Short mmCIF file of C-alpha atoms in Angstrom, two decimals:
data_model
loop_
_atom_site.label_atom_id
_atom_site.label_comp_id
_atom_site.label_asym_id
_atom_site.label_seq_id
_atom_site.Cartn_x
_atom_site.Cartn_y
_atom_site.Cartn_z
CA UNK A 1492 27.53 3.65 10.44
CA UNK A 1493 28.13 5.53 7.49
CA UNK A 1494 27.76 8.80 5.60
CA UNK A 1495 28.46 8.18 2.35
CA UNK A 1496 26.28 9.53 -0.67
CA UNK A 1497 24.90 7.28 -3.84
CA UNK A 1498 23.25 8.03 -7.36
CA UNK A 1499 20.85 5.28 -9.08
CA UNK A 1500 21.12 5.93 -12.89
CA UNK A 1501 18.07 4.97 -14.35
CA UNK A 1502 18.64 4.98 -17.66
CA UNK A 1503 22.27 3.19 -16.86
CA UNK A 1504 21.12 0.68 -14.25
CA UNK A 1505 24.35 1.38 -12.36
CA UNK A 1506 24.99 2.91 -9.14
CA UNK A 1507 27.78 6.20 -8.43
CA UNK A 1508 28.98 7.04 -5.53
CA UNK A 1509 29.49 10.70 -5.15
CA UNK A 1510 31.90 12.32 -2.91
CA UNK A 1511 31.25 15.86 -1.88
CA UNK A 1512 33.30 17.53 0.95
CA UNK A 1513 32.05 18.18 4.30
CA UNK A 1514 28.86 16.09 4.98
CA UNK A 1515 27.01 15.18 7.90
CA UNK A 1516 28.28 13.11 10.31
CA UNK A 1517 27.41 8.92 9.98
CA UNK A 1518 24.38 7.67 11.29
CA UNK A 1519 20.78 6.05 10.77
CA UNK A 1520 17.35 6.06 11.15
CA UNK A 1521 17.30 9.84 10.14
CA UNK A 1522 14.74 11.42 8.08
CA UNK A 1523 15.33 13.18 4.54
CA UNK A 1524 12.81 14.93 1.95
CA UNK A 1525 13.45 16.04 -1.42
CA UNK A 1526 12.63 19.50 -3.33
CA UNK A 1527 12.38 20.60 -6.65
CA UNK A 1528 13.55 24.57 -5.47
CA UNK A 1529 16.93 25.71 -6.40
CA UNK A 1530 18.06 23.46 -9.12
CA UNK A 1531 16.60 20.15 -6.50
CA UNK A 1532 17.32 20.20 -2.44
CA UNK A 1533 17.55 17.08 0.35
CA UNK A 1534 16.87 18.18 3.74
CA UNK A 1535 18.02 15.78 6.49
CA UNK A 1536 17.44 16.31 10.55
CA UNK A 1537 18.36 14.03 13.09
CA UNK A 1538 19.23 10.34 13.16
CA UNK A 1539 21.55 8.21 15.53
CA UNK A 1540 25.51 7.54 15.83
CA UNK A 1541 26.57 4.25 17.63
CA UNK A 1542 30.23 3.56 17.46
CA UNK A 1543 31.03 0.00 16.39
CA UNK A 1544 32.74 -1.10 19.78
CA UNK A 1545 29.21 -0.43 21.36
CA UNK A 1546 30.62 1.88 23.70
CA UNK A 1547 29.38 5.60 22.05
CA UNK A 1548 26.01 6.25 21.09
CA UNK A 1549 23.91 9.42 20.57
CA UNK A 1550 21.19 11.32 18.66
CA UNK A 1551 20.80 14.16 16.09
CA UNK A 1552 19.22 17.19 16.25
CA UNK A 1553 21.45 18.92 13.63
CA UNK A 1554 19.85 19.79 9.75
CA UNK A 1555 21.44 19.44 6.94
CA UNK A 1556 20.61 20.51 3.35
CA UNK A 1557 22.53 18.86 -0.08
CA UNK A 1558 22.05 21.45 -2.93
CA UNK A 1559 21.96 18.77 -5.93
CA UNK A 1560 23.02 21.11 -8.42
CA UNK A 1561 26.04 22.11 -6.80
CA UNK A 1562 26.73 19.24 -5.52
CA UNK A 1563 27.53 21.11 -1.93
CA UNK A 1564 26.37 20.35 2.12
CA UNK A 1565 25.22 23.19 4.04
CA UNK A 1566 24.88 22.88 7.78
CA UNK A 1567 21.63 25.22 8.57
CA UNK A 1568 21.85 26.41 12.41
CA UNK A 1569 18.40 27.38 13.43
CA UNK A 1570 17.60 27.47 16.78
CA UNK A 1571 14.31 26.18 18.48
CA UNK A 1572 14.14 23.32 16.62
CA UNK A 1573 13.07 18.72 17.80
CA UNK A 1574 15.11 17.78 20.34
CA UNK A 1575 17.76 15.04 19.51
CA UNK A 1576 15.82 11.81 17.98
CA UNK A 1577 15.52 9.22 15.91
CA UNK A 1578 12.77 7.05 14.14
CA UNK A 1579 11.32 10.29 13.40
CA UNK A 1580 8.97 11.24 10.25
CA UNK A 1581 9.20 14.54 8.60
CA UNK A 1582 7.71 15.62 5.09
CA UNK A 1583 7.15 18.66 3.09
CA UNK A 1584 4.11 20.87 3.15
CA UNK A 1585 3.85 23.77 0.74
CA UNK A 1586 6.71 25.66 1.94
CA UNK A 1587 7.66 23.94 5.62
CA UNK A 1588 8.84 20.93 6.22
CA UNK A 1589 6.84 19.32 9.05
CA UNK A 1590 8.49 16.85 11.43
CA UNK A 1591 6.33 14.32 13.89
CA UNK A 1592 7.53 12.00 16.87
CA UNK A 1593 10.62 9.77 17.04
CA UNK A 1594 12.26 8.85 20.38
CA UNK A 1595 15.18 9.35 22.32
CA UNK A 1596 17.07 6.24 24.42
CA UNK A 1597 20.07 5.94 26.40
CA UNK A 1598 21.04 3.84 29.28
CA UNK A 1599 19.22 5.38 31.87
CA UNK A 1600 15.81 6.05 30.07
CA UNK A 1601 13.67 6.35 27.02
CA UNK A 1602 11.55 8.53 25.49
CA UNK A 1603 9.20 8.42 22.94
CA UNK A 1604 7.63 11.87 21.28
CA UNK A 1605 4.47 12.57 19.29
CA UNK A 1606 5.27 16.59 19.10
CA UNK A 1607 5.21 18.61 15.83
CA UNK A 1608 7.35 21.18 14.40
CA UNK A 1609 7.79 22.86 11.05
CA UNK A 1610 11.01 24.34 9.51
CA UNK A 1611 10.05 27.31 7.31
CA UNK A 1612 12.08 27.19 4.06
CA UNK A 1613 11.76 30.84 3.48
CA UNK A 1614 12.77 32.04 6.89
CA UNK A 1615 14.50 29.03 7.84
CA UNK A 1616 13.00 29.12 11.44
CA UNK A 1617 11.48 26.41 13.78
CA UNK A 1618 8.43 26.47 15.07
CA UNK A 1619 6.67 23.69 17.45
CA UNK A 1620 3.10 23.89 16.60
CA UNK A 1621 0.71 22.73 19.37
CA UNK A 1622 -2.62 21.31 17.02
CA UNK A 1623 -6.20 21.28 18.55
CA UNK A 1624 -7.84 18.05 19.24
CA UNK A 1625 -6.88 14.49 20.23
CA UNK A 1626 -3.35 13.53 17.96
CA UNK A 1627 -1.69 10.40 17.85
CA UNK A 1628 0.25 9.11 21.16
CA UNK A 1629 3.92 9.30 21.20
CA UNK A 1630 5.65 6.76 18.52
CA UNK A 1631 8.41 6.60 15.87
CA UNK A 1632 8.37 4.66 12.42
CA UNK A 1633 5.09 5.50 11.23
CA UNK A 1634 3.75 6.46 8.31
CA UNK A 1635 3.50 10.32 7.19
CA UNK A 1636 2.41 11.40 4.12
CA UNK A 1637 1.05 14.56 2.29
CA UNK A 1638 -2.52 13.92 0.47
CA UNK A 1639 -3.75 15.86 -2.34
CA UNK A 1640 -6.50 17.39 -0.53
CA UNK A 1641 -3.50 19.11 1.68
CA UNK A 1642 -3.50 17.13 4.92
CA UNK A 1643 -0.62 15.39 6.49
CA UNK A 1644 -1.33 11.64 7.42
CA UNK A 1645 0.14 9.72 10.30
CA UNK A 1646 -0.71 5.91 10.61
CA UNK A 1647 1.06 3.39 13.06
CA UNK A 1648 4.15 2.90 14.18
CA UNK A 1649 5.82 1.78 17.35
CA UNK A 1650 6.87 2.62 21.21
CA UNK A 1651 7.22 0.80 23.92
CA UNK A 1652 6.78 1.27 27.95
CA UNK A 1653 8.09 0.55 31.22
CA UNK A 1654 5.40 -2.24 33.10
CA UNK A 1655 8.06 -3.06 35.74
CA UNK A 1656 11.53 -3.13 36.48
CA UNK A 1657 14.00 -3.74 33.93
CA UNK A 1658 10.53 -5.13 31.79
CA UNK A 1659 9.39 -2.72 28.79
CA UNK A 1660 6.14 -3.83 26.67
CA UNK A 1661 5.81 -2.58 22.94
CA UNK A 1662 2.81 -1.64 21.10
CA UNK A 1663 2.54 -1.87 17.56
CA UNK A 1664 0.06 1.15 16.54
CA UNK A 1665 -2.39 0.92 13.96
CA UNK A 1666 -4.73 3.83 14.38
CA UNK A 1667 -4.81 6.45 11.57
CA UNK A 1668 -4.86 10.57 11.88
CA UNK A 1669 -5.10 13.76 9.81
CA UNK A 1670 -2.93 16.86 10.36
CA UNK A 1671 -4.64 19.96 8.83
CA UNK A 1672 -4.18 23.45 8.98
CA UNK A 1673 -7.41 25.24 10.10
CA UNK A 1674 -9.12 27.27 7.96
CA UNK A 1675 -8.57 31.12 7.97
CA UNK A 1676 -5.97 30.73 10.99
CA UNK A 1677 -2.02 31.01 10.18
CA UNK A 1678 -0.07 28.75 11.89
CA UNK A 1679 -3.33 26.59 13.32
CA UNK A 1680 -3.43 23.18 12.90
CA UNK A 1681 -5.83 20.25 13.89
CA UNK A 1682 -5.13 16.60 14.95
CA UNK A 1683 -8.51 14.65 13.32
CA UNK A 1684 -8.80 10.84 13.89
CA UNK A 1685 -9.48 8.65 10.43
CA UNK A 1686 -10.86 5.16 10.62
CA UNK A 1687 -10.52 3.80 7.00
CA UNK A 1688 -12.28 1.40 5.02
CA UNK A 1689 -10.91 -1.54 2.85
CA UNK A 1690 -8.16 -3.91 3.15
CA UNK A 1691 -6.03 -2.15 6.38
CA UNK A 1692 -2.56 -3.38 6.84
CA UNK A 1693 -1.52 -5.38 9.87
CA UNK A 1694 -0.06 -3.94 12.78
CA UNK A 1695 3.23 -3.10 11.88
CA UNK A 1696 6.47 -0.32 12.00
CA UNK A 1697 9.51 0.58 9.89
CA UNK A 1698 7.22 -0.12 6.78
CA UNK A 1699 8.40 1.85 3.96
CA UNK A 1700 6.37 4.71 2.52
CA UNK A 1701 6.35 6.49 -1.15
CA UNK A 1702 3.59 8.10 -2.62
CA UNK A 1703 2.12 7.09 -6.67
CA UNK A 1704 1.48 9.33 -9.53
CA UNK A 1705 -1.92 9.73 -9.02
CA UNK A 1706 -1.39 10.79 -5.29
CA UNK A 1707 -2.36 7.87 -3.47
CA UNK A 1708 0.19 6.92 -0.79
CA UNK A 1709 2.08 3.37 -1.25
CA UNK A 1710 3.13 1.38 1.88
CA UNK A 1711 5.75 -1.38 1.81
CA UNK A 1712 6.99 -4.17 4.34
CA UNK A 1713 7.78 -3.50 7.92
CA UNK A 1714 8.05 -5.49 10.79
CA UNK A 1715 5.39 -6.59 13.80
CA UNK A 1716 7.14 -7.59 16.96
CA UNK A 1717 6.40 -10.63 19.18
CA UNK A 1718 7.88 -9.61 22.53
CA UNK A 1719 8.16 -12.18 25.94
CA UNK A 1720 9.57 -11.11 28.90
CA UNK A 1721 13.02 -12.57 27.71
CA UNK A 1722 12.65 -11.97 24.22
CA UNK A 1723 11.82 -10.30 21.19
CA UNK A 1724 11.27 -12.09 17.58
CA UNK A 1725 9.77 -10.10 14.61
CA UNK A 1726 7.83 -11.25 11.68
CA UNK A 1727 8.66 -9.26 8.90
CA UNK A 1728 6.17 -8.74 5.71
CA UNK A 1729 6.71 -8.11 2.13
CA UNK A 1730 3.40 -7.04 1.33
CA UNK A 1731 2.82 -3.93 -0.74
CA UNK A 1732 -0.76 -1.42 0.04
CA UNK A 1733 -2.26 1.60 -1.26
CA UNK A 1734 -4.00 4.19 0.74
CA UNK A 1735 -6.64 6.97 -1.41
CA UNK A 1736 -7.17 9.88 0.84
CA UNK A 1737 -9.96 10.94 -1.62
CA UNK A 1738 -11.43 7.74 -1.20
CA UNK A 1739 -10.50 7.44 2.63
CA UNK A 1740 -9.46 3.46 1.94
CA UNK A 1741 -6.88 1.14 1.54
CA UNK A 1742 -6.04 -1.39 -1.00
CA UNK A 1743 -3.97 -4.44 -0.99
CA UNK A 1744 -1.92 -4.64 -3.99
CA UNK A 1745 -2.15 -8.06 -6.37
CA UNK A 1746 0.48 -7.80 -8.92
CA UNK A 1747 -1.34 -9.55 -12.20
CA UNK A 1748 2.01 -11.45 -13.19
CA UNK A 1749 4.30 -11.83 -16.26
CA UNK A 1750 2.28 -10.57 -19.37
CA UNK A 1751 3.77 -13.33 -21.51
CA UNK A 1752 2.66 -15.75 -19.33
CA UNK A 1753 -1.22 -14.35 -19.62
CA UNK A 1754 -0.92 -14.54 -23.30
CA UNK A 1755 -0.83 -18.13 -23.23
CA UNK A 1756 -3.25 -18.77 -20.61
CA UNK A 1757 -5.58 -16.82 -22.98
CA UNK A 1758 -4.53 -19.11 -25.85
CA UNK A 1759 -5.46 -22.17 -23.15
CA UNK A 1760 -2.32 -23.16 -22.51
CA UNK A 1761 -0.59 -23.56 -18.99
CA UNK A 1762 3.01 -23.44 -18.42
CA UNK A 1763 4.71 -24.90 -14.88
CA UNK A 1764 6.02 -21.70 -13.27
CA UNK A 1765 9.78 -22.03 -12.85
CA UNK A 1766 10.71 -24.20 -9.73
CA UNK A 1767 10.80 -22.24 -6.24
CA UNK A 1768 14.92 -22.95 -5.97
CA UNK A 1769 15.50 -21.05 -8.78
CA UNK A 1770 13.93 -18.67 -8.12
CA UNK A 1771 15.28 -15.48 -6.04
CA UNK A 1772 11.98 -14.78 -4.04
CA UNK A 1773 10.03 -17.54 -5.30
CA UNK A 1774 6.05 -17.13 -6.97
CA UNK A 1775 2.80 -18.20 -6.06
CA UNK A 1776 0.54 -20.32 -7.96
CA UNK A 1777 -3.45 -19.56 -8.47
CA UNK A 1778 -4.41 -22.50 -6.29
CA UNK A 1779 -3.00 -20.88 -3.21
CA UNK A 1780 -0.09 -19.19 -0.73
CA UNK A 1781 3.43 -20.44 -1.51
CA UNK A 1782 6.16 -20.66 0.95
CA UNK A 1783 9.12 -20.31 -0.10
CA UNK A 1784 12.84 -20.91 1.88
CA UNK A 1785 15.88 -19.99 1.15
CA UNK A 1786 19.41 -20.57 2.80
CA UNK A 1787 22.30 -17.97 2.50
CA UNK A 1788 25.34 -19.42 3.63
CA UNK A 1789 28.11 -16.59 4.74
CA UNK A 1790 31.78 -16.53 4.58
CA UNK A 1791 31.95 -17.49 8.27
CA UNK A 1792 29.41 -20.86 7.86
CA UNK A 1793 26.35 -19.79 9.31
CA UNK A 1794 23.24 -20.42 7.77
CA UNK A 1795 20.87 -17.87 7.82
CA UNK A 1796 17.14 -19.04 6.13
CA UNK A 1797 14.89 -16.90 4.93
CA UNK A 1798 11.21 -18.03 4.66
CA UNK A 1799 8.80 -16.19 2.36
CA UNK A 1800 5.11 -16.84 2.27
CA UNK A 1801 3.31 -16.08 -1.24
CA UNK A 1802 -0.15 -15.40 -1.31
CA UNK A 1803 -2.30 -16.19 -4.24
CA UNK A 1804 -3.57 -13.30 -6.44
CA UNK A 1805 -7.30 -13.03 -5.34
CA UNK A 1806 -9.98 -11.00 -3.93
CA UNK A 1807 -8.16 -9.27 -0.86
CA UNK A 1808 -7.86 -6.18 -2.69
CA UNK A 1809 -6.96 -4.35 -5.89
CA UNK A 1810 -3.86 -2.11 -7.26
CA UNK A 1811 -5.05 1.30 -8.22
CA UNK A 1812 -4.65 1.21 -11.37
CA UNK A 1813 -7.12 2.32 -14.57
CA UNK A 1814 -6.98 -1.44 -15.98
CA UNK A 1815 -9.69 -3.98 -14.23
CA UNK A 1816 -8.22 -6.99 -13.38
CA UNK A 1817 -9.21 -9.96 -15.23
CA UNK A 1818 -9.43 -13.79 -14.00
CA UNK A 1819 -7.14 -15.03 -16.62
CA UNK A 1820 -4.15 -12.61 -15.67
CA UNK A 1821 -4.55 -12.38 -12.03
CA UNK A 1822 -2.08 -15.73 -11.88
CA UNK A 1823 1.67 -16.70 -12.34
CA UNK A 1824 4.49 -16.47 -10.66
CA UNK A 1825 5.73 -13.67 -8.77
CA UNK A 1826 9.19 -12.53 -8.08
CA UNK A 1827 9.81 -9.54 -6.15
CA UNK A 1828 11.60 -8.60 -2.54
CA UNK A 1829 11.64 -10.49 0.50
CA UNK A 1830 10.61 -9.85 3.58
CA UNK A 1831 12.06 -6.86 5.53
CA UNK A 1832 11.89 -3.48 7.15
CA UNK A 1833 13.18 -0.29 6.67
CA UNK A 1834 13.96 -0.61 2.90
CA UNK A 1835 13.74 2.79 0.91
CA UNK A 1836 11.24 3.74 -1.68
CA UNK A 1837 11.27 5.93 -4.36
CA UNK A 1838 8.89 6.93 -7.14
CA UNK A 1839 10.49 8.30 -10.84
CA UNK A 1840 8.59 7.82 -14.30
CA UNK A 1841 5.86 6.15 -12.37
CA UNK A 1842 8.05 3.40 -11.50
CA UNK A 1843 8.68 2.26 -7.50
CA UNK A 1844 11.97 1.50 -6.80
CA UNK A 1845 12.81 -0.68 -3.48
CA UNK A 1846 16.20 -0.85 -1.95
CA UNK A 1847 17.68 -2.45 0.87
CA UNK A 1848 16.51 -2.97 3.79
CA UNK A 1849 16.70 -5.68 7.06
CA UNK A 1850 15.63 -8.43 9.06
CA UNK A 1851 16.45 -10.78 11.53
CA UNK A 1852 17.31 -14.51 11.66
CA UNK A 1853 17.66 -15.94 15.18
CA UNK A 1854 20.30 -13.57 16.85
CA UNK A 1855 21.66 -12.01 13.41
CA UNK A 1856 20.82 -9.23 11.52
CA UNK A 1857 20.94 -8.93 8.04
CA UNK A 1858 21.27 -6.28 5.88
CA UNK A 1859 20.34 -6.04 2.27
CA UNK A 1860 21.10 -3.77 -0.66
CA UNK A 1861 18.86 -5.47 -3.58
CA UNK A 1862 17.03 -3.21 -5.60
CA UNK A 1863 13.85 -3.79 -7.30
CA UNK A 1864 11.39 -2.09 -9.55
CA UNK A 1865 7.82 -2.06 -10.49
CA UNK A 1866 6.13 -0.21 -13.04
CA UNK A 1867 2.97 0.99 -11.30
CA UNK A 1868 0.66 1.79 -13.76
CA UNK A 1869 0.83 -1.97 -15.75
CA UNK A 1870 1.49 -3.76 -12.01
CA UNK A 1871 2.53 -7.12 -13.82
CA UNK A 1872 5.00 -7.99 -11.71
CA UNK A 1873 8.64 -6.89 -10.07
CA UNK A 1874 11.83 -6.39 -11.54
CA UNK A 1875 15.20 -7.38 -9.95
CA UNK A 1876 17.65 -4.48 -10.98
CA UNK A 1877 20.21 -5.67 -8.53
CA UNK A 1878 19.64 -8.92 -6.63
CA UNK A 1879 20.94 -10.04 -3.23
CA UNK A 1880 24.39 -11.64 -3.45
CA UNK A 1881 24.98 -13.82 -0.22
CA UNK A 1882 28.30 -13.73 -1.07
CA UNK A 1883 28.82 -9.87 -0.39
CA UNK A 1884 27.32 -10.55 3.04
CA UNK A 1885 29.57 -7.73 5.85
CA UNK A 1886 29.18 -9.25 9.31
CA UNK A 1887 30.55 -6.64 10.88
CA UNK A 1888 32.43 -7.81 14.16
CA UNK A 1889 33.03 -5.74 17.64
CA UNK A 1890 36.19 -3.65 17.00
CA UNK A 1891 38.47 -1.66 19.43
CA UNK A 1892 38.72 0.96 16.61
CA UNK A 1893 38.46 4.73 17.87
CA UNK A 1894 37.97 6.09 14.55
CA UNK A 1895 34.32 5.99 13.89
CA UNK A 1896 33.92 7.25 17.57
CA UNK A 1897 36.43 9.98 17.32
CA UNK A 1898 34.47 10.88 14.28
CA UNK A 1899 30.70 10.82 16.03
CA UNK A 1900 32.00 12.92 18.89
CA UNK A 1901 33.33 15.84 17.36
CA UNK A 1902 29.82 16.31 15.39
CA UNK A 1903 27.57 19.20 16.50
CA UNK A 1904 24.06 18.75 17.20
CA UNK A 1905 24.11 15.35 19.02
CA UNK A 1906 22.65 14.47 22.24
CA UNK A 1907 25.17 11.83 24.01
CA UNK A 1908 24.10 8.96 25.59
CA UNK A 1909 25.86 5.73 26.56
CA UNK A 1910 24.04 2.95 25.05
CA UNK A 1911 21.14 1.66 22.84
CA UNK A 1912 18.07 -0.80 22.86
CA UNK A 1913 16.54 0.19 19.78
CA UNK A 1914 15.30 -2.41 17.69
CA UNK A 1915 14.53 -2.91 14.01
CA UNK A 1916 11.26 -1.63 14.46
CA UNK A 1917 11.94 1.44 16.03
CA UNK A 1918 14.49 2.58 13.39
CA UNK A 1919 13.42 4.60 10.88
CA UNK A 1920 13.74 5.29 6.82
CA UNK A 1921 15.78 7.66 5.45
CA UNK A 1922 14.21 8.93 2.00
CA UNK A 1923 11.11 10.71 0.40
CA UNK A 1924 10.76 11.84 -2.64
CA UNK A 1925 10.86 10.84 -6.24
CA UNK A 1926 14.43 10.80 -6.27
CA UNK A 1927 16.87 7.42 -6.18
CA UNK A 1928 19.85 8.51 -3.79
#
C-alpha cells in the first residue's frame, strides 16, 4: 500500500513526485474529487489498509483535503459522516460532495451499502440523505457521475451474497439510476430508474469513469467476473463508451485511426499495418476483430500472457464528436491500452489521459502504470505517453515486516478487521476531475 503523491506535467511529459508532510495514511480503493475553490482542492474519504504480511486489514472513514496551492494536508473531523468502506463513489454537486455505496469486509462478514450522504463544503457537515423512490441495491465500483442537467448518475457495479455456507455468489449490476434533488424542497432528493438507449456496455465493475468537454460522461475498461463454486476468473475489457444524459444514450466509441494512414487510403493506396509483435497493444484491420497476445516474462521466470481482442471499426456505435465518420477513415491500426480495471482517468485540454490499472493472469495479479492519451475531439487514435515496461514488473512477496502495519494502526478513522476477500472488481478508483495526480 502506499501514500505517496504524483504530478503529470503535460507540457513536460514527465512525472514528479511531490512530498508534502503529514498525509493520509496508505491505502486503496478510496475515492477523491477535485475543485477549482481556493487556489484548486482534492477531497479524499475512505479506502482500505492491508498490511503486506496479510495479517492487518481495515477500512477508512477518515477525510482528507490537499490544498494544491499550498501544497498542505488537512485532516477535516466532522462527525456523522459513511461508515468505514471501500469501493465507494463520491462526486461533487454544486457545493456538497455526495458519496454512494461501497462495502465493508472482514473475516467474519460482509457488507455491502447503497446509502447516500453529502459533505457540505461550506459548513463542512455530514448529512445522510434518505431519497424518495426505489434507488439502486447495495454495490461498490459503479459508475457516478454529475450530468449537465444537474442529476447524479449511478450505473452498475458489483456485490456479492451469501447462498450457503462458506459459498458467496456475485452479481455484476447493470441497471442505470438518477439522483435528483426535488424541486422547491432543500435537502430532498429522488432515486429515478433510467433505461437507456444505444450501444449499453456489458455487465461489468471497476470500469473507469471521466467525464468529456461537452458533458457527456466517458466510461473505460472494467472487469466482469466468472465465478464457480471453487473459483473466480475475470475477463477484463478495454473498451471505451460514452453516455449523453441529454440524449439519455450510450455510444460505443470507434477511434477512426492514424490520420496519415487515411490520407493514403484516400489517394487509393493501402499500406500493411505494422505486424501485431511489434506492436504494444496490437491494431485491428477493417476486415474484422484482431487478437492479439503478448508474453511478459518477469525477473522471477514466469510468464504472464496477455490476450487482447481488437474489434474492427464499424457500425456498433459512434464517438461524440462534431466530425461524421467517413468509410475511408474508419480503418487502420489501433494502438491503445490493454485490458484492465481500475485504471484512472482524467480529462485536461480535452484530452483523456489513462493510467494504470490491473488484471489477472491465472493466480497473479498485475499491476500497471502505462499512461496513455487521446485527444477527444479528433478521436484518431491513442497515444502511448509512457508504455508498460515488463521489466519494472514489483512482485511483491509475503514479508514479516511490521512497518507498514505499525503505520496502518496508528491512523485515525479506520474500522479494523482481520482479513480480506475483496477482489479486483470490488476495488474501486481513486480520481475525478480534470486534473493528472
Amino acid at each position: 500500500m502506499y501514500n505517496d503523491l504524483y504530478t503529470y506535467n503535460i507540457r513536460k511529459d514527465a512525472w514528479t513526485r511531490v512530498d508534502i508532510p503529514n498525509p493520509p495514511p496508505r491505502r486503496c480503493a478510496h475515492q477523491a474529487v477535485v475543485l477549482p475553490q481556493g487556489g484548486g482542492q482534492l477531497w479524499a474519504f475512505g479506502g482500505e489498509f492491508a498490511s503486506p504480511d496479510g495479517e492487518r486489514f481495515f477500512h477508512y472513514k477518515d477525510l482528507w483535503v490537499l490544498h494544491l496551492a499550498a501544497k498542505t494536508w488537512e485532516q477535516v473531523r466532522a462527525s456523522g459522516g459513511p461508515s468505514g468502506r471501500s469501493g465507494h463513489r463520491m462526486v461533487a454537486w454544486k457545493r456538497q460532495l455526495v458519496l454512494f455505496g461501497g462495502f465493508h469486509e472482514s473475516t467474519r462478514d460482509y457488507i455491502y451499502y447503497n446509502d447516500v450522504y453529502s459533505f457540505n463544503l461550506d459548513t463542512f457537515t455530514w448529512s445522510r440523505l434518505s431519497p424518495s423512490g426505489a434507488g439502486p441495491t447495495p454495490r461498490s465500483g459503479c459508475q457516478m457521475s454529475v450530468t449537465p442537467q444537474g442529476s447524479i448518475v449511478v450505473y452498475g457495479g458489483y456485490s456479492k451474497q451469501r447462498v450457503k455456507k462458506d459459498v458467496d455468489r456475485g452479481t455484476q449490476h447493470s441497471d442505470m439510476f438518477l439522483l435528483q434533488p426535488e424541486d422547491g424542497r432543500e435537502g430532498k432528493w429522488v432515486w429515478t430508474r433510467i433505461n437507456p438507449a444505444g450501444a449499453k456496455p456489458t455487465p461489468r465493475s471497476g470500469f473507469a469513469v471521466a467525464v468529456t468537454p461537452n458533458h457527456q460522461t466517458l466510461l473505460f475498461g472494467g472487469v466482469c467476473d466468472r465465478e464457480e463454486e471453487e473459483s473466480l476468473e475475470g475477463d477484463f475489457l478495454n473498451d471505451l463508451h460514452f453516455y449523453d444524459a441529454a440524449k439519455n444514450r450510450w455510444f460505443a466509441a470507434q477511434l477512426k485511426g492514424p490520420k496519415s494512414e487515411k490520407r493514403k487510403r484516400r489517394r487509393g493506396k493501402t499500406t500493411e499495418p505494422e505486424s501485431a509483435d511489434k506492436q504494444e497493444c496490437g491494431g485491428a484491420g477493417a476486415q474484422g476483430p484482431l487478437e492479439v497476445v503478448r508474453e511478459v516474462v518477469t525477473e522471477d521466470g514466469t510468464v504472464v500472457t496477455i490476450r487482447q481482442t481488437l474489434a474492427a471499426p464499424g457500425s456498433a456505435g459512434r464517438p461524440p464528436s462534431d466530425e461524421e465518420d467517413s468509410p475511408d477513415n474508419a480503418s487502420g491500426p489501433v494502438v491503445g491500452p490493454s485490458p484492465r480495471s481500475n485504471a484512472m482517468l482524467a480529462v485536461k485540454h480535452g484530452r483523456l489521459y489513462l493510467y494504470g490499472g490491473m488484471f489477472e493472469a491465472g493466480d497473479r495479479q498485475v499491476t500497471l502504470g502505462d499512461l496513455y492519451c487521446l485527444d477527444l475531439h479528433k478521436m484518431q487514435e491513442w497515444t502511448a505517453l509512457v508504455e508498460m515496461d515488463p521489466g519494472a514488473q514489483e512482485w511483491l512477496e509475503d514479508t514479516d515486516s511490521e512497518e507498514d502495519s505499525s503505520e496502518g494502526e496508528s491512523a485515525e478513522g479506520g474500522d479494523e478487521d482481520e482479513d480480506s476477500g475483496e477482489s479486483g472488481a470490488e476495488a474501486g478508483g481513486a480520481l475525478s476531475g480534470d486534473t493528472c495526480l
